[in-house]
């Protein structure tokens, strides 16, 4: 029995059947993700369709009259779509530059030991539950913005614009004096520095002065949500773009350094263009996170279904799709089957479709970047 | 299993009783026979129509420059190539008269009869004991005392027992490279195979550990049929009874080691062993 | 550009990007700072005699005699206040209608405030609500109440062009010339003796049930609910996730089915969490009726789908990181595929798999949106294990939202909210930290 190399037909059949069954079982279990996704689509669509059948598309997408509990109810969700878009835009403005710069810093600038310190910080930011961000925005940030809105904004503007201005002045002054004859260059540089610094400081003072005078009527507004949402989306953007930057490879960097490029030039002209699909994918993922976030926007966006005027006024409260679903389902729950119930599924369907399309796009972008790299 | 119901569809098949007699009978009978045997990766033949017999109880070395197909041949003997997608074979490769690529061959049983030692020592991240006991366990030995006997015997045979007897529970990855490789040999012989395949077993080791491995091969000679692939010709000359020289997938020459190294019949062999290429 | 400009630009670029990292780290500090500082206030605070009375009455904790003595002393200090109030009350009852119309409303307000601070007067009928049976249990709240007694908030609308300005007026002005006038001074001076604040470490905050919708007591029901939900989610997600990961890493080639499966997994990861909640409501509860209404089971299953992609991805990576030589060695010893996976590959991949499981558990514990419609209620008792199949539960994440926005006295229970937030954050961070430790520890053991 021990050194029997061949097996009988019956045993072979038995074994093959076993392997087949095992394989079938594992495929079946592995397909659970597919089943889950299809079920999600099916059940959201199933409960969204009655709404469109009852109320049609036009009002939902084009009207800003959101009065679901009035008789007759109106379901114009345009202002809610705008609210979602506005908040997402604000979060991207916060998170994209910060995230990409941080990723560059992590991949190329910080020494290895410091990187090991920063990584856990990013992991912690990613791990903190969204309701905690929401609590912070509602209980800490909102009163702060409401009480000292203008000064907070001014301080923020100083913090962001001052270093950028400093760099711009230094580089601009140098560039301006570069054309002068050699013997005038030093004095010319100083003169242009002084002039540019004056202009920049003046502009900054005027801007922050204007901000300082702003009166913020409510702390739960689009600005508050955008800032916190931006911080929430940061870890995604940082880690995905860092991966993209790291996968560019040493050879390319060394090639650039060997030609005498500085680190900034290498990063901006060689590494970032080479990693741009990966960075794009990171931005898409960050945007998806911002669009899909519920608790934070529900708690801190003010939940007012109006389009701010002008539309970019971040100091007004807004209302988003996710917050509407979360907030209204509590009231609509009891009347399963009403238009009020189904309209929330229609919103969920919009969210789902957006997330799905974005995901397919980001996958496509990632795959293309991988192919380009070979 | 039932001996009467054996399937004799392999061309070289002999009555099983005779095959057994071959294996346990007088030394020097052919145990592994290759006849026009080829291995393809996709459309490329890595081993190209080789024909030669490896005899039971002897140490057979396969030499040749890298990429000549010697490792591929070795891995064909216990069908490890099955793991590589797009790999297929033609011709006959038989063990004890049973064609190994017949559809009714039990790969698990085959691999149990044909042990293998790899280029880089690859102990599992388990204890030394569990490493050696891995094979017996998966083949159904559960009795702890029996397992202990097998582990001790195998480790003794591999010349490792005295060094590790006090720390059988320690992680095997804590051993030195040479010890790890001997552990891998002990692990392979714990299932009591007939054939031991060694794929450049000493190439990742320092000279001293290499010597120990070579000594060990000498000690195992006779008890097992050993096929060793090596790119080190001195090693082949030292340890083997028979030597096969592979070049570009073909078997160039096969014969007694002494003859190959002193009176090669083919020009390519001579060039290779005198170091003109390779 | 000139060489020096380029160098300068290079330097400033490094500076700006390092500033972005600093800003990011700073935001973490700004976020966690208040949570840690104020959150610890739920555990360590200056508790008044009312806190000790409550602990004795409700939980049977503390020395009955000592608390009795202390309460008696506090009552003695409070007696003049109660006495004056009673006298004034009697005066209003018997006195002339003019006096009554002048002071009745203000006096009722004052009496209510004093009762909120000190608790009901001895001998008065016991109020129905538990929160009215005790005075302020925390010294910080007591000071705020005292301030409310001493000062009246009014808005000054004298300048019609501006919004009203808040001004504080001493309440004592309303009772000028009455027998109540000295009461305010007595209160201000004697409040320490009336409340007897003492540094209290309420470490049972985590494990106490809550009383009167979180006015008193701890957060055990929420803790337990969160633990049930997270563990339940893992119960479903881990086997499915690991099997899928094994399939992806060991069985599948690069066929159409596999790329479709991968697309589905990444799409699932991108679905907004609130959509999972709606799905859970529509499928688990409304369609297959897994439980009569919301239940821990439905919530855990919803969460399981949510974390499934995370588990799959991390596990697949861990399995793929196992050296191919282990597989070869096991195969060469005659192990079947399943045997190899179970006895060699999975144990070697264990640290990575375990890390992914722990991190996913943290994620499941912190998610709110998926459980709003499937599992969470605002108030509830701690559940026994079998009740999780049918009953909804309070959970930390949901109750943070609920207490911070929908509670009837949001400001009065700030400390409970902060305590919950701190607990949740610590829970998640500890899980993440232990994941990192597990990874480091096991991979070290594996390496040597």
PDB file of C-alpha atoms in Angstrom, chain A residues 1-12 15-16, chain B residues 1-2 6 20 98 103-106 109-110 113 192 194:
ATOM      1  CA  UNK A   1       0.000   0.000   0.000  1.00  0.00           C
ATOM      2  CA  UNK A   2       2.801   2.354   0.829  1.00  0.00           C
ATOM      3  CA  UNK A   3       4.497   2.497  -2.531  1.00  0.00           C
ATOM      4  CA  UNK A   4       1.489   2.191  -4.712  1.00  0.00           C
ATOM      5  CA  UNK A   5       1.872   4.803  -7.359  1.00  0.00           C
ATOM      6  CA  UNK A   6      -1.354   4.410  -9.250  1.00  0.00           C
ATOM      7  CA  UNK A   7      -4.787   4.662  -7.770  1.00  0.00           C
ATOM      8  CA  UNK A   8      -7.833   2.727  -8.738  1.00  0.00           C
ATOM      9  CA  UNK A   9     -10.449   4.199 -11.027  1.00  0.00           C
ATOM     10  CA  UNK A  10     -13.012   4.431  -8.285  1.00  0.00           C
ATOM     11  CA  UNK A  11     -10.675   6.165  -5.891  1.00  0.00           C
ATOM     12  CA  UNK A  12      -9.572   8.481  -8.657  1.00  0.00           C
ATOM     13  CA  UNK A  15     -10.860  12.091  -5.412  1.00  0.00           C
ATOM     14  CA  UNK A  16     -11.594  14.110  -8.521  1.00  0.00           C
TER      15      UNK A  16
ATOM     16  CA  UNK B   1      -5.310  -0.239  -2.095  1.00  0.00           C
ATOM     17  CA  UNK B   2      -6.128  -3.234  -4.181  1.00  0.00           C
ATOM     18  CA  UNK B   6      -3.773  -1.715 -11.013  1.00  0.00           C
ATOM     19  CA  UNK B  20       9.061  -4.286  -6.347  1.00  0.00           C
ATOM     20  CA  UNK B  98       5.170   3.043 -13.829  1.00  0.00           C
ATOM     21  CA  UNK B 103      -3.466   9.812 -15.889  1.00  0.00           C
ATOM     22  CA  UNK B 104      -3.955   7.453 -12.979  1.00  0.00           C
ATOM     23  CA  UNK B 105      -0.775   8.277 -11.112  1.00  0.00           C
ATOM     24  CA  UNK B 106      -1.369   9.510  -7.614  1.00  0.00           C
ATOM     25  CA  UNK B 109       1.871   8.973  -3.384  1.00  0.00           C
ATOM     26  CA  UNK B 110       4.557   9.758  -5.936  1.00  0.00           C
ATOM     27  CA  UNK B 113       8.138   8.038  -2.668  1.00  0.00           C
ATOM     28  CA  UNK B 192      10.903   7.030   4.000  1.00  0.00           C
ATOM     29  CA  UNK B 194      12.862   5.570  -2.255  1.00  0.00           C
TER      30      UNK B 194
END
